Tab-separated table of C-alpha atoms and ligand atoms in Angstrom:
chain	number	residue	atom	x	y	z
A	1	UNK	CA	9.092	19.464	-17.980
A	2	UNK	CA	9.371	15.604	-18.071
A	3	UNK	CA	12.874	15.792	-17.190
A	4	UNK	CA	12.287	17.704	-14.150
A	5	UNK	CA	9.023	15.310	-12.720
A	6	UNK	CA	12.238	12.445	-13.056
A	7	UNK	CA	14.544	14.032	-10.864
A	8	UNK	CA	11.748	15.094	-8.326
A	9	UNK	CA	11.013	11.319	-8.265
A	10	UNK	CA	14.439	10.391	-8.106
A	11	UNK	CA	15.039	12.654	-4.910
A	12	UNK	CA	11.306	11.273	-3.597
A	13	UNK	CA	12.483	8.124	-3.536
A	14	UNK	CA	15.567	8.649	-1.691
A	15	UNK	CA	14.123	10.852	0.586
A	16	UNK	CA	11.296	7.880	1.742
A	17	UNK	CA	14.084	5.149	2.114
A	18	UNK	CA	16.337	7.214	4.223
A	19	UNK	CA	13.356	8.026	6.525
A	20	UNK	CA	12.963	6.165	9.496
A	21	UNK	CA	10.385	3.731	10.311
A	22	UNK	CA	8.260	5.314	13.048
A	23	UNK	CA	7.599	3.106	16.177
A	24	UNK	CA	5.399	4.477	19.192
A	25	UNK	CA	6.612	3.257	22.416
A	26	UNK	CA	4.029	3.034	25.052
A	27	UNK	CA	5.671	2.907	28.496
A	28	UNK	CA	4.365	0.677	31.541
A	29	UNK	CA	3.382	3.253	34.372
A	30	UNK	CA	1.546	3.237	37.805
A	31	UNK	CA	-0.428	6.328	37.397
A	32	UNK	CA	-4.235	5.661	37.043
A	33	UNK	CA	-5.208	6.509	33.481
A	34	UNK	CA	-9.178	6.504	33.521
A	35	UNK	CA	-9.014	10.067	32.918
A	36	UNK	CA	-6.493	11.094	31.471
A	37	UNK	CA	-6.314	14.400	29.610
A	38	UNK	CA	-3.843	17.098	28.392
A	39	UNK	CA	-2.369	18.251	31.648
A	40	UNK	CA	-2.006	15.690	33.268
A	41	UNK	CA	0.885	14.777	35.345
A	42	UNK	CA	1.247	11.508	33.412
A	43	UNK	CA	2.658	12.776	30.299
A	44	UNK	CA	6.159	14.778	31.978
A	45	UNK	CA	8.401	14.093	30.643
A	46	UNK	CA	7.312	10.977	28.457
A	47	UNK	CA	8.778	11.055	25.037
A	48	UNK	CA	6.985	11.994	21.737
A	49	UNK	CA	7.376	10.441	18.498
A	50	UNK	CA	7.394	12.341	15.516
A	51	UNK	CA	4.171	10.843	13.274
A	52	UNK	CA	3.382	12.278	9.431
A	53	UNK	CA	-0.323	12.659	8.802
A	54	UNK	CA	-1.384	12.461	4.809
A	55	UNK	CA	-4.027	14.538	3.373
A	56	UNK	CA	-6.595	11.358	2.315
A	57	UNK	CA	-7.294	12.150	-1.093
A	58	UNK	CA	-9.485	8.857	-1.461
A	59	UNK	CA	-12.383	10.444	-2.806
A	60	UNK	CA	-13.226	13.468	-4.378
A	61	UNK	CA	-15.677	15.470	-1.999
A	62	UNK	CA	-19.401	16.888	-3.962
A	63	UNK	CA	-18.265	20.292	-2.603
A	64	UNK	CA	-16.443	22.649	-4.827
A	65	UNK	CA	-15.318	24.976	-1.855
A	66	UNK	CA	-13.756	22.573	-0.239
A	67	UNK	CA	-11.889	21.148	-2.442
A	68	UNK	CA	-10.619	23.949	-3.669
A	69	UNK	CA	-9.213	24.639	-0.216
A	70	UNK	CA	-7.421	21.137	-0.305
A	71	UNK	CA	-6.230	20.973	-3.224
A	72	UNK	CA	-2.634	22.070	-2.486
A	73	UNK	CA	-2.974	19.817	1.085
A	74	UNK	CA	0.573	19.362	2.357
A	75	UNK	CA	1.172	16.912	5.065
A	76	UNK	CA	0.811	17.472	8.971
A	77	UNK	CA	3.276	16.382	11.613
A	78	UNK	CA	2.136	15.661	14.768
A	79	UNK	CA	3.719	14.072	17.642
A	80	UNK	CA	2.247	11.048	19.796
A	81	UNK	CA	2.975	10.093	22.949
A	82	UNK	CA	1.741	6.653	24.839
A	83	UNK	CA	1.554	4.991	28.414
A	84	UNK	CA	-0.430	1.928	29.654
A	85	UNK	CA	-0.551	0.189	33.120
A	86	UNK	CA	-2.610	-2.939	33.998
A	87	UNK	CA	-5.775	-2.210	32.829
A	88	UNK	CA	-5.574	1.144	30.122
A	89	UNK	CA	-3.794	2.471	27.377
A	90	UNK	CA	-3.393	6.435	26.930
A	91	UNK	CA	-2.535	8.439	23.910
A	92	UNK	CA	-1.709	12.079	23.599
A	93	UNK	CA	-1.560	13.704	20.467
A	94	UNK	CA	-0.386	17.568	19.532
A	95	UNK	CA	-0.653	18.406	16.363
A	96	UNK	CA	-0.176	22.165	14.744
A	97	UNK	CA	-3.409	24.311	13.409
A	98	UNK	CA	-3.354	28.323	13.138
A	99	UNK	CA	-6.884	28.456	13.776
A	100	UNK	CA	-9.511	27.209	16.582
A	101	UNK	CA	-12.704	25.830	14.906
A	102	UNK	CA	-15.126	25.007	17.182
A	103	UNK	CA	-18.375	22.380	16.602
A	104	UNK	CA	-21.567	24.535	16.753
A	105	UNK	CA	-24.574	22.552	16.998
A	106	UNK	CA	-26.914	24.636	15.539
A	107	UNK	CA	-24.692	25.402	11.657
A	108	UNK	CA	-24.447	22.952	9.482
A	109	UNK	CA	-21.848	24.663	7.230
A	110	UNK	CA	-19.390	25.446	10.190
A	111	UNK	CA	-16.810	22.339	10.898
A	112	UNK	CA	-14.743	21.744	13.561
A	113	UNK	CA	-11.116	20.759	14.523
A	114	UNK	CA	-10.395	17.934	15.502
A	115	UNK	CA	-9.158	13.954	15.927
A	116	UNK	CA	-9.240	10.427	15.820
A	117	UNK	CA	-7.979	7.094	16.908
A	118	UNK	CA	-8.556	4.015	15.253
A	119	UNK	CA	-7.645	0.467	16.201
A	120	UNK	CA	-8.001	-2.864	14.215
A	121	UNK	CA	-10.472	-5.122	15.789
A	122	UNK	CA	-8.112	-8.136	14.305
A	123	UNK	CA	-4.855	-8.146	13.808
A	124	UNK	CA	-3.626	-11.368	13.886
A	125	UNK	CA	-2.931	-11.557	10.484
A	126	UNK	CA	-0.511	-8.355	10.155
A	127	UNK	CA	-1.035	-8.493	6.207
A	128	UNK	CA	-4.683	-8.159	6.226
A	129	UNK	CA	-5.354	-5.522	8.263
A	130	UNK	CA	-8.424	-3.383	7.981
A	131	UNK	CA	-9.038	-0.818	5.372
A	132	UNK	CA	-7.264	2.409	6.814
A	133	UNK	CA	-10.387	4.621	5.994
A	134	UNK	CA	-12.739	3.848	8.565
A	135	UNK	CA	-12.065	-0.430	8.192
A	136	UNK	CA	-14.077	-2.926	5.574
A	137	UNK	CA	-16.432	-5.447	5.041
A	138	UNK	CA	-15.176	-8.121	7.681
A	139	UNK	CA	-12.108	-6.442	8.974
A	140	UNK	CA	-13.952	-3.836	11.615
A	141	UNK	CA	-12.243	-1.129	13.192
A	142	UNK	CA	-12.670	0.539	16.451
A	143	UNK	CA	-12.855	4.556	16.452
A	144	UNK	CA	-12.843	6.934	18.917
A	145	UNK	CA	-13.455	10.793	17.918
A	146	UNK	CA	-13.062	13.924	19.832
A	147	UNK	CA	-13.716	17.125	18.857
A	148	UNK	CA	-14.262	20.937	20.834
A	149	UNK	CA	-18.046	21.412	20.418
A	150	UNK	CA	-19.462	24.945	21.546
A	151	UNK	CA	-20.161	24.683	25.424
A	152	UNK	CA	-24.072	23.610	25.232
A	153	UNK	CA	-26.781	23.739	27.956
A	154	UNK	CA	-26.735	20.071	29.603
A	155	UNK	CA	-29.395	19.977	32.053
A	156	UNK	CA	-28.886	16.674	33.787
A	157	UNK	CA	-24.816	17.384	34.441
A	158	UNK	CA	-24.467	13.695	33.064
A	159	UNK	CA	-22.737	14.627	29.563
A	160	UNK	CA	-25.705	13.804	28.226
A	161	UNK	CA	-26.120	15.587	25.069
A	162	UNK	CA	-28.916	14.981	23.473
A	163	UNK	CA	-30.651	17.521	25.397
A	164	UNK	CA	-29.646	20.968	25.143
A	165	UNK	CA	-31.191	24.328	24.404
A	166	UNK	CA	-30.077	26.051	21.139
A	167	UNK	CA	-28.961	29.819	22.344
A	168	UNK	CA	-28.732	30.715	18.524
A	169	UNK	CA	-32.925	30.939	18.914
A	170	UNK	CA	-32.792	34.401	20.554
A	171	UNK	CA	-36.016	34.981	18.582
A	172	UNK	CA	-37.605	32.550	20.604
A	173	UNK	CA	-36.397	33.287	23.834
A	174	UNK	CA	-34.991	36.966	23.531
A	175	UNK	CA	-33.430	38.978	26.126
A	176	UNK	CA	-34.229	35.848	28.787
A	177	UNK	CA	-31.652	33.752	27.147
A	178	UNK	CA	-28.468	35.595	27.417
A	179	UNK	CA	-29.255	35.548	31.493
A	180	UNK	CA	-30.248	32.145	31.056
A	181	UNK	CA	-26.716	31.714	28.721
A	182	UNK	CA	-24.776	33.134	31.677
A	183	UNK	CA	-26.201	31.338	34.638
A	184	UNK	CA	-25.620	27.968	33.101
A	185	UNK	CA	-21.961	28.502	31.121
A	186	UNK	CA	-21.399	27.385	34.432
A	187	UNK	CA	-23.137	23.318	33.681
A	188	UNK	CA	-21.975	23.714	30.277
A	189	UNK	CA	-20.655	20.559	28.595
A	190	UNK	CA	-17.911	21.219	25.952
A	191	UNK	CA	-17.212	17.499	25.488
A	192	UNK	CA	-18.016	16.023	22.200
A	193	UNK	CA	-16.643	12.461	22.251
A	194	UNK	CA	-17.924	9.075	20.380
A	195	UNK	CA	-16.727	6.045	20.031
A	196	UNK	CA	-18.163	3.811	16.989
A	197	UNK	CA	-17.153	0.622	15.619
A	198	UNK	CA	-17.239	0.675	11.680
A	199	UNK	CA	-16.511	-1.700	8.658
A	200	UNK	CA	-15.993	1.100	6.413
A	201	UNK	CA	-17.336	4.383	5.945
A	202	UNK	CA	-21.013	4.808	6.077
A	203	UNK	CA	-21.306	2.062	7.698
A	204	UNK	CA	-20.236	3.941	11.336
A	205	UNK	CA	-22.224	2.390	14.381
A	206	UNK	CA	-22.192	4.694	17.251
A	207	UNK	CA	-21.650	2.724	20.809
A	208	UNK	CA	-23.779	4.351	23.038
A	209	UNK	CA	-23.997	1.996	26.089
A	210	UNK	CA	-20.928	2.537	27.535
A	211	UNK	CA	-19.035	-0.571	27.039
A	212	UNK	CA	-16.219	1.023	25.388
A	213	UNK	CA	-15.203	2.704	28.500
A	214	UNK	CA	-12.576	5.291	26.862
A	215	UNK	CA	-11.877	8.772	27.640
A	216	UNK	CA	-11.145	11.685	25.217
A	217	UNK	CA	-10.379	15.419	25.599
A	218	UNK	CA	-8.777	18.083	23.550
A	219	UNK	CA	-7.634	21.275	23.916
A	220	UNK	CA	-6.237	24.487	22.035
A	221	UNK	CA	-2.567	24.906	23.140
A	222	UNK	CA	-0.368	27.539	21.231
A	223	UNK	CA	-0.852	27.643	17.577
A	224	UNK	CA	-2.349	23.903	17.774
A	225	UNK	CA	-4.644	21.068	19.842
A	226	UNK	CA	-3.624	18.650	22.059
A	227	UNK	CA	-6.012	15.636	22.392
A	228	UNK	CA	-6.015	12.535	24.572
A	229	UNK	CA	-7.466	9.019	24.902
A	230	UNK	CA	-7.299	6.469	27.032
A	231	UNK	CA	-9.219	3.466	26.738
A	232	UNK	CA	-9.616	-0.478	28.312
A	233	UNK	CA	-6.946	-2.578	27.202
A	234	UNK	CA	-9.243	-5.163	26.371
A	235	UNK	CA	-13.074	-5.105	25.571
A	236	UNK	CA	-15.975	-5.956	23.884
A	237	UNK	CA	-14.400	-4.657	20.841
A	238	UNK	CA	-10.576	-4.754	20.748
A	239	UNK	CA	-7.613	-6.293	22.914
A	240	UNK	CA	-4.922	-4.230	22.707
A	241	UNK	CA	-3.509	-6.371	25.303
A	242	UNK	CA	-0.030	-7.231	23.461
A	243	UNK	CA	2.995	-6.481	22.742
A	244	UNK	CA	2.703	-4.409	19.209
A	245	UNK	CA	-0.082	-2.933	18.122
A	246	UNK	CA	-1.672	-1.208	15.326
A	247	UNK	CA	-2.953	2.190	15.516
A	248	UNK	CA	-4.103	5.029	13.460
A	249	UNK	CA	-4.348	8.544	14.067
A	250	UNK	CA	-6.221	11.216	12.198
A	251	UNK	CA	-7.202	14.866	12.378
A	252	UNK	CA	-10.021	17.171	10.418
A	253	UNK	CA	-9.173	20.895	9.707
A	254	UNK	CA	-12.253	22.923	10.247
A	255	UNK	CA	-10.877	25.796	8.220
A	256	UNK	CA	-10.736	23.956	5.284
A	257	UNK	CA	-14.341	22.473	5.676
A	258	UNK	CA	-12.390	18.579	7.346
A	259	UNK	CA	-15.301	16.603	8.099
A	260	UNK	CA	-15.764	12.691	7.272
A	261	UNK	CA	-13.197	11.418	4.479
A	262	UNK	CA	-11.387	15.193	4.197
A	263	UNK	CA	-8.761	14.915	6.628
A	264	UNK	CA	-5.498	13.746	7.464
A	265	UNK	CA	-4.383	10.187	8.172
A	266	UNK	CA	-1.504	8.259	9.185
A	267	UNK	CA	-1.101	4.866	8.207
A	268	UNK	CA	-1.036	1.918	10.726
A	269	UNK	CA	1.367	2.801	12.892
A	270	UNK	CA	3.126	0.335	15.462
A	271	UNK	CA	2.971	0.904	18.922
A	272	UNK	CA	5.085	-1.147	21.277
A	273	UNK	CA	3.635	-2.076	24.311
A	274	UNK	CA	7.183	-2.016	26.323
A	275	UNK	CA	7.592	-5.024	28.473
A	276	UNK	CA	5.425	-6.681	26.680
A	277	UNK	CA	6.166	-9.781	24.315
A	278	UNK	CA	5.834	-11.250	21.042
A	279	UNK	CA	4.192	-9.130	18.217
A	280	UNK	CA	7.357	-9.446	15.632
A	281	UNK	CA	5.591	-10.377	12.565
A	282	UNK	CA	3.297	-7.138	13.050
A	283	UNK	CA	6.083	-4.896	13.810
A	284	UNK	CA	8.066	-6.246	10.440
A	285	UNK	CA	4.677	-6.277	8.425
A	286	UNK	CA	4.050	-2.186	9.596
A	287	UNK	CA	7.667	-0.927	9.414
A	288	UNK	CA	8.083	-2.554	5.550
A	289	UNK	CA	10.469	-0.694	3.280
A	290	UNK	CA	9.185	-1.287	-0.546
A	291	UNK	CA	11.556	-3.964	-1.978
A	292	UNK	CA	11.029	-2.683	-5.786
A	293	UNK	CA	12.307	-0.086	-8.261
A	294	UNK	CA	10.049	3.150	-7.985
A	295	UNK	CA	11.090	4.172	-11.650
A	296	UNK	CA	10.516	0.640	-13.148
A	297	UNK	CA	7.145	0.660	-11.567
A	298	UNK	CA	6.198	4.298	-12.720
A	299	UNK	CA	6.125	3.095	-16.421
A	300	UNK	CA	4.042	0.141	-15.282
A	301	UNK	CA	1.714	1.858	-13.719
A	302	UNK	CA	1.746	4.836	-16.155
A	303	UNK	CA	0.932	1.896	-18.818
A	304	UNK	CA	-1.485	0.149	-16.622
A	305	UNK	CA	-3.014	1.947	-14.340
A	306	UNK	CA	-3.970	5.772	-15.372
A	307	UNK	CA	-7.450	4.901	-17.319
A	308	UNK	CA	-8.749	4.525	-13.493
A	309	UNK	CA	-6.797	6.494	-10.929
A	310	UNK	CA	-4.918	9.554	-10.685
A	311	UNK	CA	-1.683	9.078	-9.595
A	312	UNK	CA	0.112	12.507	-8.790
A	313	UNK	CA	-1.783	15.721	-8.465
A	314	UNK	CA	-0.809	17.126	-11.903
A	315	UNK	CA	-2.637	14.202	-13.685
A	316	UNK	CA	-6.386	14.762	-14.414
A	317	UNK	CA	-8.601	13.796	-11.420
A	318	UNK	CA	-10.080	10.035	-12.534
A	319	UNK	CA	-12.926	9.218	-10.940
A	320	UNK	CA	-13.112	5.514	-11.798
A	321	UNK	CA	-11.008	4.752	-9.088
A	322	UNK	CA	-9.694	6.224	-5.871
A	323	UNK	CA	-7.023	8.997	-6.116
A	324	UNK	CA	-3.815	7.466	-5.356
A	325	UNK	CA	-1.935	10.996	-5.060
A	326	UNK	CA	-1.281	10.336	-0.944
A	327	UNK	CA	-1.558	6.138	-1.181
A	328	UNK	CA	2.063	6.157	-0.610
A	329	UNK	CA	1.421	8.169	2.753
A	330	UNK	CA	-1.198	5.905	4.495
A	331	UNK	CA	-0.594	2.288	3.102
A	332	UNK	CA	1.346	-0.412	3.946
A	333	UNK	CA	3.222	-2.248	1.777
A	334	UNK	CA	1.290	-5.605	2.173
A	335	UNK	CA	-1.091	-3.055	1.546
A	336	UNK	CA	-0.472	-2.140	-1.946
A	337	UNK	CA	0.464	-5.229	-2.784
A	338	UNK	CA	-3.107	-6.753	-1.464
A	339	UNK	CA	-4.120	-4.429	-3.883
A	340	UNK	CA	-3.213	-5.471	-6.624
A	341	UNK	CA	-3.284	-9.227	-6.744
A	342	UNK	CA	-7.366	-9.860	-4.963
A	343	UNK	CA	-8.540	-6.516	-5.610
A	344	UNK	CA	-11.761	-7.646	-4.116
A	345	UNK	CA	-10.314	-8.287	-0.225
A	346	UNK	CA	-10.411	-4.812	0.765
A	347	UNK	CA	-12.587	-2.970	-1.689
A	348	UNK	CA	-12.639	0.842	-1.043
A	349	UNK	CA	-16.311	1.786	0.690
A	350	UNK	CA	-17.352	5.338	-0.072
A	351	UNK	CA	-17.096	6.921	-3.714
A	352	UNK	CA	-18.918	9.968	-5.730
A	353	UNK	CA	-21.463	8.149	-6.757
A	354	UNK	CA	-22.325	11.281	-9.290
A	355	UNK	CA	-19.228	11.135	-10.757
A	356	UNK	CA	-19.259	8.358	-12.892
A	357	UNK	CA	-22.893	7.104	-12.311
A	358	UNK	CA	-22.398	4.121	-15.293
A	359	UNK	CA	-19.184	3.031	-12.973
A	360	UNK	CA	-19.077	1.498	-9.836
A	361	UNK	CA	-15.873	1.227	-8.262
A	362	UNK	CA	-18.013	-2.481	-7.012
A	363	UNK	CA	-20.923	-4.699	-7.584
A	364	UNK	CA	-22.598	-6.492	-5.362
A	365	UNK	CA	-22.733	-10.334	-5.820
A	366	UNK	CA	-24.851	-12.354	-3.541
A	367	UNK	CA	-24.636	-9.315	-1.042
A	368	UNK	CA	-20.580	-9.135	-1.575
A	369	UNK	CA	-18.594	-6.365	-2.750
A	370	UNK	CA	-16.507	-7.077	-5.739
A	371	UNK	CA	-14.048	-4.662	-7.221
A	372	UNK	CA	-14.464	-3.931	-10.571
A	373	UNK	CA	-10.851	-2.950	-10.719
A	374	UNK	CA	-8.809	-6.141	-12.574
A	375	UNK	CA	-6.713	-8.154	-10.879
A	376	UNK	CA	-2.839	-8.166	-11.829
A	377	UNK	CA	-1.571	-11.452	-10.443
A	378	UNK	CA	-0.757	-12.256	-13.688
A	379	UNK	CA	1.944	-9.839	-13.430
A	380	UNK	CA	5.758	-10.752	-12.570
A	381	UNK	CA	6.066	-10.808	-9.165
A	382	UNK	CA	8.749	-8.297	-9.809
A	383	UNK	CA	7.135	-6.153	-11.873
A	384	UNK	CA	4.488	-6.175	-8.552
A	385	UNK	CA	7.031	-4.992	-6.445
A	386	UNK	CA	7.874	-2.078	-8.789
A	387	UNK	CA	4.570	-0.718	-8.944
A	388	UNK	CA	4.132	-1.166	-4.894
A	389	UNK	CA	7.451	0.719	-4.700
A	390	UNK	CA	5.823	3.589	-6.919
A	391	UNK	CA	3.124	3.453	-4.888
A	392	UNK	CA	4.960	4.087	-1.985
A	393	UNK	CA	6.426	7.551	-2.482
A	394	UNK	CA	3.118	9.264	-4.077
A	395	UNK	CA	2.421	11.068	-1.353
A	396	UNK	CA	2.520	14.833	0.151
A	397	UNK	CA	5.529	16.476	1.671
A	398	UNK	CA	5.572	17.671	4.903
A	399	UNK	CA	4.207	21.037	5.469
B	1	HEC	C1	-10.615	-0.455	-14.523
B	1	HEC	C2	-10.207	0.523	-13.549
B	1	HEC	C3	-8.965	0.254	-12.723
B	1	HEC	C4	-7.679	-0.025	-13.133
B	1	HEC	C5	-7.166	-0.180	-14.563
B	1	HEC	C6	-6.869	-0.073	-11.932
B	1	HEC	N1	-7.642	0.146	-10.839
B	1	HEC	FE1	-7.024	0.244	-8.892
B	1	HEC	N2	-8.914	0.511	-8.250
B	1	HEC	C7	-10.016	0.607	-9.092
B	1	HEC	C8	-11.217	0.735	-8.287
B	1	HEC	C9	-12.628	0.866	-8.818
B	1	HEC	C10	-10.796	0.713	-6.939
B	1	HEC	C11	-11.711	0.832	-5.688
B	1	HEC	C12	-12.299	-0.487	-5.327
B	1	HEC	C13	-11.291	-1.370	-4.643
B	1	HEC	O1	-10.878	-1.062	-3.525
B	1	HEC	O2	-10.871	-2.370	-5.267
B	1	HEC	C14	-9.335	0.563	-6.950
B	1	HEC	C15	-8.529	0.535	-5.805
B	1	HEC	C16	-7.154	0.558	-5.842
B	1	HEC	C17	-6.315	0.688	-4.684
B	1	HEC	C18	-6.764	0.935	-3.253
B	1	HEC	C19	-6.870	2.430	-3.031
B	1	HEC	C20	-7.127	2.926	-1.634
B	1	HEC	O3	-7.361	4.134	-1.475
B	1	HEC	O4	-7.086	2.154	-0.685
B	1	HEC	C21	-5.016	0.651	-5.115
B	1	HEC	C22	-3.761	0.768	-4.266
B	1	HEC	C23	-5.052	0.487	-6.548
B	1	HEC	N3	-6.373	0.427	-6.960
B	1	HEC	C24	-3.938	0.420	-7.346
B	1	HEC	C25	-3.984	0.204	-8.733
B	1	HEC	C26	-2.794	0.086	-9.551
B	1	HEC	C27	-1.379	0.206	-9.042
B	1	HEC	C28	-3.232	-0.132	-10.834
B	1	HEC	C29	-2.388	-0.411	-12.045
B	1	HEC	C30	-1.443	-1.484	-11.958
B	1	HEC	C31	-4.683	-0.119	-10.808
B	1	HEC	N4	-5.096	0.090	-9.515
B	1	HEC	C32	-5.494	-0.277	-11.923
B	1	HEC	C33	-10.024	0.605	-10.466
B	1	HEC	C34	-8.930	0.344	-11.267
């Protein structure tokens, strides 16, 4: 049995260095892109990149159904296209899913389909980029989710959606309703898209007034969804006004229960802004091939690092610290390595709190979160590099 877990490493390994780092090209065009959406004529014949999506296995979710439909998550591709002109950028995104789930506002138990796209509110420093889950105490991140929401009654026509009637209370209204239902399919608003800017999860602040001025919509296509956004270049929040940028992608699965941390992720993914200059250093920092020996670093971290996390899916789940079974998937080297040597710069934001009530994954200190997982600087630098390069292929194959 050991034997065989070596040479499935061994072939992991090669696999991830033979792969090819996975650049998004957005192309300069004249079309006007404040609403953009799946049709439109602005995506012909504009070429799709081939992106990997990794379940995020971060946290272990307080719902025993759920997880046991994700516990044999593979990997999603998708595919991304991009465009900008002078004063947007637009993103399309098609990604497969057998089945349509749809938002419905009145179950709580029923989730939807659907995706995300994050940007780092600061980049300038391509090694400390936010936290990939939703950003992290001082490195905010910019999100914009879309997802199909049952067509509900929107009586002003303005999107607003905050009012609406709830058909499922045919007790209330009774025969009326399903004329009423009819007559107004017609005003129905099917649109369910936010925008929030967030330093980590549960910590998600809704913008409501507008000044994000972005654009979503998604649609069922054969067998899968295709989603667009297209946003300012520069705002309030973000300036995505250069020439590489980072950007994340992410999509829930409503038929296995997806909703807030259960999903799929990407890491941050570069995406050229063609024409545009300078942007190097980011493009080298998000395209980095581990530099260490994966089997070297196995022992280490078998030696080291077990007691907390679990590191492949046949080890025990160990909640003293995130799973690591799909780190490999959605972090950056620098990443990894940040990781390990000031454990405290990005410290993980959302845990099962009932899991291991006697052990935080941080403590406050003078209103700061500090990891309580030890720092290894005091490890050969070498030796760091191992581990990161362990790190780097623990993650799900493709399904
Ligand atoms: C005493 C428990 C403990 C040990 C031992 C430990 N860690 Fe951690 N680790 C944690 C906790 C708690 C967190 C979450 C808080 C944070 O982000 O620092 C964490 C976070 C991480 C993260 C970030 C995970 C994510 O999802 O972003 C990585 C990577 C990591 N550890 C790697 C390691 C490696 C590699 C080792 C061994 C060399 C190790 N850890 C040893 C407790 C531990």
């Amino acid at each position: 049995m050991k034997k065989l877990a070596t040479t499935f490493l061994a072939a992991g390994i090669m696999a991830s260095a033979l792969a090819a780092s996975s650049v998004i090209l957005a192309v300069e065009v004249d079309d006007n892109l404040d609403k953009v959406n799946y049709k439109s004529s602005v995506w012909k014949n504009k070429q799709f990149s081939k992106i990997t999506l990794y379940p995020q296995t971060t946290i272990e979710f307080n719902d025993k159904k759920a997880n046991e439909l994700n516990a044999d998550n593979k990997a999603i591709e998708a595919e991304v296209a991009a465009v900008y002109n002078g004063s947007k950028i637009a993103f399309m995104i098609k990604w497969p899913d057998g089945t349509k789930n749809i938002q419905k506002g009145y179950a709580t138990d029923v989730y939807s389909d659907g995706f995300a796209v994050q940007f780092a509110s600061e980049y300038s420093n391509p090694t400390k980029l936010p936290y990939i889950g939703m950003g992290s105490e001082g490195r905010p991140v910019v999100i914009h989710l879309q997802k199909e929401a049952m067509g509900i009654f929107e009586p002003n026509g303005e999107g607003d959606v905050a009012h609406q009637v709830n058909p499922n209370q045919t007790d209330l209204f009774g025969k009326d309703l399903a004329k009423f239902k009819k007559s107004v399919k017609k005003l129905a608003s099917n649109d369910y898209e936010r925008s929030f800017v967030s330093e980590g999860f549960r910590s998600m602040t809704e913008i409501k007034d507008g000044s994000n001025d972005s654009y979503s919509r998604i649609g069922y296509a054969t067998k899968g969804w295709e989603g667009t956004l297209s946003r300012a270049l520069k705002d309030d929040y973000v300036n995505l006004d250069a020439g590489v940028i980072p950007v994340a992608f992410a999509v829930w699965d409503g038929a296995k229960m997806g909703r807030n941390g259960l999903k799929y992720l990407t890491p941050w993914l570069a995406v050229e802004l063609d024409g545009k200059s300078s942007g190097e250093e980011l493009l080298k920092a998000l395209t980095k091939e581990p530099e260490g020996d994966a089997a070297k670093g196995k022992e280490i971290a078998a030696a080291n690092c077990t007691s907390c996390h679990q590191l492949t899916s046949n080890d025990a789940a160990n909640l003293m610290g995130p799973s690591l079974t799909n780190i490999g998937g959605y972090a950056t080297v620098d990443y990894i390595k940040e990781s390990l040597m000031k454990p405290s710069a990005v410290v993980v934001p959302g845990y099962n709190r009932n899991a291991h009530s006697n052990y935080a994954w941080y403590n406050l200190e003078n209103g700061k979160r500090v990891s309580t997982m030890p720092d290894f600087s005091w490890m050969e630098s070498g030796d760091i590099d191992n581990v990161v390069a362990y790190l780097k292929t623990l993650k799900a194959e493709v399904e």
